[in-house]
mmCIF file of C-alpha atoms and ligand atoms in Angstrom:
data_model
loop_
_atom_site.group_PDB
_atom_site.id
_atom_site.type_symbol
_atom_site.label_atom_id
_atom_site.label_comp_id
_atom_site.label_asym_id
_atom_site.label_seq_id
_atom_site.Cartn_x
_atom_site.Cartn_y
_atom_site.Cartn_z
ATOM 1 C CA MET K 7 174.163 54.269 15.569
ATOM 2 C CA PRO K 8 174.599 50.894 17.246
ATOM 3 C CA LEU K 9 171.689 51.337 19.690
ATOM 4 C CA TYR K 10 168.152 52.013 18.533
ATOM 5 C CA ASN K 11 164.644 51.964 19.984
ATOM 6 C CA LEU K 12 161.559 50.174 18.655
ATOM 7 C CA ASN K 13 157.939 50.197 19.793
ATOM 8 C CA ALA K 14 157.016 46.674 18.874
ATOM 9 C CA VAL K 15 154.895 43.579 19.389
ATOM 10 C CA VAL K 16 156.495 40.126 19.618
ATOM 11 C CA ILE K 17 154.874 38.143 16.802
ATOM 12 C CA LYS K 18 157.094 35.039 17.011
ATOM 13 C CA SER K 19 159.527 33.616 19.527
ATOM 14 C CA GLN K 20 161.825 30.661 18.854
ATOM 15 C CA ASN K 21 164.357 28.937 21.077
ATOM 16 C CA LEU K 22 168.020 29.433 20.262
ATOM 17 C CA GLY K 23 170.774 27.411 21.884
ATOM 18 C CA GLU K 24 170.366 26.619 25.565
ATOM 19 C CA ALA K 25 168.944 29.810 27.026
ATOM 20 C CA ASP K 26 168.385 32.350 24.235
ATOM 21 C CA LYS K 27 165.497 33.213 21.949
ATOM 22 C CA ILE K 28 165.154 34.604 18.478
ATOM 23 C CA VAL K 29 162.304 37.065 18.635
ATOM 24 C CA THR K 30 160.414 38.432 15.650
ATOM 25 C CA LEU K 31 159.197 41.944 16.425
ATOM 26 C CA TYR K 32 156.642 43.918 14.449
ATOM 27 C CA SER K 33 157.449 47.575 15.005
ATOM 28 C CA SER K 34 156.007 50.926 14.055
ATOM 29 C CA GLU K 35 159.428 52.260 13.038
ATOM 30 C CA ARG K 36 160.899 49.474 10.912
ATOM 31 C CA GLY K 37 158.166 46.933 10.329
ATOM 32 C CA LYS K 38 159.299 43.365 10.966
ATOM 33 C CA VAL K 39 162.675 42.903 12.680
ATOM 34 C CA ARG K 40 164.292 39.710 14.034
ATOM 35 C CA ALA K 41 166.540 39.951 17.060
ATOM 36 C CA VAL K 42 168.220 37.774 19.660
ATOM 37 C CA ALA K 43 167.121 37.929 23.318
ATOM 38 C CA ARG K 44 170.110 36.542 25.210
ATOM 39 C CA GLY K 45 169.242 34.462 28.278
ATOM 40 C CA ALA K 46 165.489 35.027 27.792
ATOM 41 C CA ARG K 47 164.671 31.428 28.752
ATOM 42 C CA ARG K 48 166.351 31.706 32.158
ATOM 43 C CA PRO K 49 163.807 32.076 34.995
ATOM 44 C CA ARG K 50 164.823 35.484 36.297
ATOM 45 C CA ASN K 51 166.183 37.003 33.113
ATOM 46 C CA ARG K 52 165.128 40.641 32.617
ATOM 47 C CA LEU K 53 164.227 39.966 28.947
ATOM 48 C CA ARG K 54 162.069 36.919 29.700
ATOM 49 C CA ALA K 55 158.643 38.599 29.624
ATOM 50 C CA GLY K 56 159.654 40.874 26.773
ATOM 51 C CA ALA K 57 160.480 37.871 24.588
ATOM 52 C CA GLU K 58 157.004 36.309 24.964
ATOM 53 C CA VAL K 59 154.636 36.247 22.010
ATOM 54 C CA PHE K 60 151.903 38.983 22.151
ATOM 55 C CA THR K 61 153.982 41.306 24.366
ATOM 56 C CA TYR K 62 153.898 44.958 23.327
ATOM 57 C CA GLY K 63 156.892 46.877 24.555
ATOM 58 C CA SER K 64 159.508 49.523 24.040
ATOM 59 C CA TYR K 65 162.682 47.716 22.970
ATOM 60 C CA LEU K 66 166.246 48.945 22.955
ATOM 61 C CA LEU K 67 168.295 47.023 20.420
ATOM 62 C CA PHE K 68 171.947 46.796 19.614
ATOM 63 C CA ALA K 69 172.753 46.611 15.918
ATOM 64 C CA ASN K 70 175.117 43.824 14.869
ATOM 65 C CA ASP K 71 176.449 42.530 11.586
ATOM 66 C CA GLY K 72 174.170 39.516 11.907
ATOM 67 C CA LEU K 73 170.976 39.509 13.965
ATOM 68 C CA ASP K 74 170.506 42.517 16.228
ATOM 69 C CA THR K 75 170.404 41.938 19.990
ATOM 70 C CA ILE K 76 167.739 43.108 22.423
ATOM 71 C CA SER K 77 169.454 45.091 25.149
ATOM 72 C CA GLN K 78 166.477 46.292 27.208
ATOM 73 C CA CYS K 79 162.706 46.018 27.162
ATOM 74 C CA GLU K 80 159.990 47.991 28.900
ATOM 75 C CA ILE K 81 156.646 46.196 28.703
ATOM 76 C CA LEU K 82 153.774 48.472 27.715
ATOM 77 C CA GLU K 83 151.037 45.803 27.483
ATOM 78 C CA SER K 84 151.333 42.065 28.009
ATOM 79 C CA TYR K 85 147.834 41.068 26.726
ATOM 80 C CA ARG K 86 147.449 38.500 29.472
ATOM 81 C CA ALA K 87 144.030 37.349 28.257
ATOM 82 C CA LEU K 88 145.655 36.299 24.968
ATOM 83 C CA ARG K 89 147.913 33.959 26.924
ATOM 84 C CA GLU K 90 145.397 32.616 29.419
ATOM 85 C CA GLU K 91 142.190 31.922 27.487
ATOM 86 C CA LEU K 92 142.480 29.191 24.895
ATOM 87 C CA GLU K 93 140.231 30.639 22.189
ATOM 88 C CA ARG K 94 141.918 34.049 22.481
ATOM 89 C CA THR K 95 145.349 32.388 22.342
ATOM 90 C CA ALA K 96 144.387 30.423 19.232
ATOM 91 C CA ALA K 97 142.900 33.476 17.481
ATOM 92 C CA GLY K 98 145.896 35.629 18.402
ATOM 93 C CA ALA K 99 148.423 33.008 17.268
ATOM 94 C CA TYR K 100 146.574 32.683 13.974
ATOM 95 C CA CYS K 101 146.604 36.458 13.349
ATOM 96 C CA LEU K 102 150.303 36.760 14.188
ATOM 97 C CA GLU K 103 151.214 33.901 11.854
ATOM 98 C CA VAL K 104 149.250 35.559 9.033
ATOM 99 C CA LEU K 105 151.029 38.861 9.702
ATOM 100 C CA ASP K 106 154.425 37.153 9.789
ATOM 101 C CA ARG K 107 153.806 35.253 6.567
ATOM 102 C CA LEU K 108 152.448 38.235 4.625
ATOM 103 C CA THR K 109 155.170 40.743 5.536
ATOM 104 C CA GLU K 110 158.867 41.067 4.734
ATOM 105 C CA GLU K 111 161.514 42.293 7.172
ATOM 106 C CA GLU K 112 162.315 46.012 7.349
ATOM 107 C CA GLU K 113 159.296 47.125 5.330
ATOM 108 C CA PRO K 114 157.348 49.459 7.630
ATOM 109 C CA ARG K 115 153.751 50.296 6.686
ATOM 110 C CA GLY K 116 152.438 53.412 8.342
ATOM 111 C CA ASP K 117 149.039 52.223 9.499
ATOM 112 C CA LEU K 118 149.791 48.558 10.077
ATOM 113 C CA PHE K 119 151.209 48.900 13.592
ATOM 114 C CA PRO K 120 148.233 50.763 15.126
ATOM 115 C CA PHE K 121 145.969 48.269 13.342
ATOM 116 C CA LEU K 122 147.883 45.367 14.942
ATOM 117 C CA LEU K 123 147.532 46.906 18.417
ATOM 118 C CA ALA K 124 143.805 47.468 17.839
ATOM 119 C CA VAL K 125 143.348 43.838 16.757
ATOM 120 C CA LEU K 126 145.243 42.485 19.767
ATOM 121 C CA HIS K 127 143.093 44.628 22.055
ATOM 122 C CA LEU K 128 139.946 43.351 20.365
ATOM 123 C CA LEU K 129 141.122 39.734 20.630
ATOM 124 C CA ALA K 130 141.909 40.264 24.320
ATOM 125 C CA VAL K 131 138.568 41.816 25.319
ATOM 126 C CA GLY K 132 136.105 41.198 22.464
ATOM 127 C CA ARG K 133 133.240 38.717 22.508
ATOM 128 C CA ASP K 134 133.032 37.759 18.835
ATOM 129 C CA LEU K 135 136.530 36.458 18.137
ATOM 130 C CA GLU K 136 135.576 34.839 14.839
ATOM 131 C CA LEU K 137 134.466 38.195 13.444
ATOM 132 C CA ALA K 138 137.551 39.896 14.902
ATOM 133 C CA VAL K 139 139.745 37.433 13.010
ATOM 134 C CA ARG K 140 137.804 38.108 9.784
ATOM 135 C CA ALA K 141 138.283 41.854 10.314
ATOM 136 C CA PHE K 142 142.001 41.293 10.800
ATOM 137 C CA GLU K 143 142.296 39.217 7.624
ATOM 138 C CA LEU K 144 140.435 41.734 5.459
ATOM 139 C CA GLY K 145 142.057 44.766 7.086
ATOM 140 C CA LEU K 146 145.527 43.285 6.684
ATOM 141 C CA LEU K 147 145.010 42.334 3.025
ATOM 142 C CA THR K 148 143.723 45.854 2.379
ATOM 143 C CA ARG K 149 146.660 47.555 4.134
ATOM 144 C CA LEU K 150 149.201 45.420 2.289
ATOM 145 C CA GLY K 151 147.658 46.243 -1.086
ATOM 146 C CA TYR K 152 146.058 42.821 -1.616
ATOM 147 C CA ALA K 153 142.455 43.925 -1.142
ATOM 148 C CA PRO K 154 140.009 42.012 -3.349
ATOM 149 C CA GLU K 155 137.880 44.080 -5.728
ATOM 150 C CA LEU K 156 134.427 44.111 -4.148
ATOM 151 C CA ASP K 157 132.505 46.783 -6.049
ATOM 152 C CA ALA K 158 132.711 45.745 -9.693
ATOM 153 C CA CYS K 159 133.155 42.481 -11.578
ATOM 154 C CA VAL K 160 136.911 42.044 -12.176
ATOM 155 C CA ARG K 161 136.238 40.857 -15.716
ATOM 156 C CA CYS K 162 133.550 43.144 -17.147
ATOM 157 C CA GLY K 163 133.153 45.907 -14.582
ATOM 158 C CA ALA K 164 129.452 45.304 -13.985
ATOM 159 C CA ALA K 165 127.989 45.619 -10.510
ATOM 160 C CA PRO K 166 128.015 42.173 -8.877
ATOM 161 C CA GLY K 167 124.382 41.285 -8.279
ATOM 162 C CA GLU K 168 122.576 37.996 -7.752
ATOM 163 C CA GLY K 169 124.686 34.924 -8.451
ATOM 164 C CA ALA K 170 128.028 36.690 -8.032
ATOM 165 C CA ALA K 171 131.153 34.780 -6.995
ATOM 166 C CA MET K 172 134.530 35.508 -5.447
ATOM 167 C CA SER K 173 137.600 34.661 -7.469
ATOM 168 C CA PRO K 174 140.749 34.867 -5.327
ATOM 169 C CA ALA K 175 142.805 33.973 -8.419
ATOM 170 C CA LEU K 176 141.430 36.942 -10.396
ATOM 171 C CA GLY K 177 141.501 39.252 -7.367
ATOM 172 C CA GLY K 178 137.853 39.994 -6.707
ATOM 173 C CA VAL K 179 134.193 39.466 -7.505
ATOM 174 C CA LEU K 180 132.782 38.050 -10.715
ATOM 175 C CA CYS K 181 129.256 38.840 -11.852
ATOM 176 C CA ARG K 182 126.872 35.994 -12.690
ATOM 177 C CA ARG K 183 127.684 36.136 -16.417
ATOM 178 C CA CYS K 184 131.487 36.137 -15.911
ATOM 179 C CA ARG K 185 131.464 33.520 -13.176
ATOM 180 C CA PRO K 186 132.491 30.676 -15.557
ATOM 181 C CA ALA K 187 135.809 32.532 -16.081
ATOM 182 C CA ASP K 188 137.080 30.908 -12.876
ATOM 183 C CA CYS K 189 135.772 27.439 -12.120
ATOM 184 C CA ASP K 190 137.284 27.719 -8.609
ATOM 185 C CA ALA K 191 135.327 30.900 -7.812
ATOM 186 C CA LEU K 192 133.406 30.674 -4.552
ATOM 187 C CA PRO K 193 129.682 31.403 -4.275
ATOM 188 C CA LEU K 194 129.065 34.816 -2.748
ATOM 189 C CA ARG K 195 125.758 35.745 -1.149
ATOM 190 C CA GLY K 196 124.696 39.368 -1.131
ATOM 191 C CA ASP K 197 125.015 39.649 2.641
ATOM 192 C CA THR K 198 128.489 38.054 2.565
ATOM 193 C CA LEU K 199 129.614 40.595 -0.032
ATOM 194 C CA ALA K 200 128.206 43.426 2.107
ATOM 195 C CA ALA K 201 130.088 42.027 5.126
ATOM 196 C CA LEU K 202 133.333 41.860 3.147
ATOM 197 C CA ARG K 203 132.915 45.522 2.167
ATOM 198 C CA TYR K 204 132.212 46.462 5.756
ATOM 199 C CA LEU K 205 135.194 44.540 7.158
ATOM 200 C CA ALA K 206 137.592 45.979 4.584
ATOM 201 C CA ARG K 207 136.668 49.565 5.489
ATOM 202 C CA ALA K 208 135.021 49.885 8.888
ATOM 203 C CA PRO K 209 137.086 50.613 11.995
ATOM 204 C CA LEU K 210 137.549 47.661 14.352
ATOM 205 C CA THR K 211 135.671 49.509 17.085
ATOM 206 C CA ARG K 212 132.448 49.216 15.063
ATOM 207 C CA LEU K 213 132.434 45.482 14.440
ATOM 208 C CA GLU K 214 129.464 44.906 16.724
ATOM 209 C CA LEU K 215 127.271 46.749 14.226
ATOM 210 C CA LEU K 216 127.721 43.887 11.782
ATOM 211 C CA HIS K 217 125.115 41.159 12.244
ATOM 212 C CA LEU K 218 125.586 38.002 10.222
ATOM 213 C CA THR K 219 123.449 34.933 9.674
ATOM 214 C CA PRO K 220 125.232 31.601 10.344
ATOM 215 C CA ALA K 221 125.252 30.946 6.575
ATOM 216 C CA ALA K 222 126.918 34.275 5.775
ATOM 217 C CA ARG K 223 129.377 33.768 8.624
ATOM 218 C CA ALA K 224 130.394 30.356 7.282
ATOM 219 C CA GLU K 225 130.696 31.667 3.733
ATOM 220 C CA LEU K 226 132.760 34.623 4.919
ATOM 221 C CA GLY K 227 135.194 32.217 6.585
ATOM 222 C CA CYS K 228 135.610 30.224 3.368
ATOM 223 C CA VAL K 229 136.134 33.376 1.290
ATOM 224 C CA ALA K 230 138.704 34.842 3.716
ATOM 225 C CA ARG K 231 140.616 31.580 3.806
ATOM 226 C CA ALA K 232 140.668 31.373 0.002
ATOM 227 C CA LEU K 233 141.819 35.005 -0.317
ATOM 228 C CA LEU K 234 144.700 34.356 2.093
ATOM 229 C CA ARG K 235 145.628 31.113 0.384
ATOM 230 C CA ALA K 236 145.869 32.980 -2.923
ATOM 231 C CA GLN K 237 148.506 35.281 -1.377
ATOM 232 C CA LEU K 238 150.369 32.719 0.736
ATOM 233 C CA GLY K 239 150.283 29.742 -1.614
ATOM 234 C CA ARG K 240 149.039 27.483 1.189
ATOM 235 C CA ASP K 241 146.929 27.437 4.334
ATOM 236 C CA VAL K 242 147.984 29.060 7.595
ATOM 237 C CA ASN K 243 149.398 26.475 10.044
ATOM 238 C CA ALA K 244 147.536 27.892 13.056
ATOM 239 C CA ALA K 245 144.185 27.755 11.205
ATOM 240 C CA ALA K 246 143.497 24.103 12.064
ATOM 241 C CA PHE K 247 144.027 24.692 15.795
ATOM 242 C CA LEU K 248 141.827 27.796 15.752
ATOM 243 C CA ALA K 249 139.050 25.874 13.949
ATOM 244 C CA LEU K 250 139.278 23.065 16.510
ATOM 245 C CA VAL K 251 139.097 25.429 19.490
ATOM 246 C CA GLN K 252 136.192 27.381 17.974
ATOM 247 C CA ALA K 253 134.277 24.180 17.188
ATOM 248 C CA GLN K 254 134.631 23.080 20.825
ATOM 249 C CA GLY K 255 133.427 26.446 22.039
ATOM 250 C CA ARG K 256 130.132 26.231 20.128
HETATM 251 ZN ZN1 ZN C 870 131.284 40.371 -15.212
#
């Protein structure tokens, strides 16, 4: 079966040699796949648009011993707004880097692909991009099995009430009494905890129902970043650029 078809989004695109690209696709069928797009940097090459980051398309690939080769591509959605508006570009690039870093090749997850398409749509047309990014982070961690425990203290099982904290190292919330168990635990307001629960479970189409105070919004950003850092071992490269663009937009 040398030829196969993938419905996929380009999550990374790197130059190779003089005119080629190595494209990282995230597909519904096989999860993450890397492939070569020969000639994709030439002006009139038929694979040029299909090798651009954010493109969603139907790809025909040729299996090789090494990296597979893209033979044909039919573009289904190019997400132009993600390319043309700086804050959308920054938010989209951040989300794709997180997805790339948290997933292994050839490990498909049933509901991750439709979730990715829904997030890209939201980032292309939505108004609250900061909240969309938070929803992506929480939704992705949940789908990959890294969801933080939000309902009971990870140490004693009590309901987290006043004075609770988030411990990324221990994998969830600590109640006020257990909080000293992790001196790096982050303070967690009640409304931030409620927002975390909402983002981990609610569909992306209902994000506008979540209203956050500036304080809860800021705290949510710190918590999400710490949860991701606990999984990745370091910060996301695109995070600094996204923060800069969002600060300028305020
Ligand atoms: Zn406890």
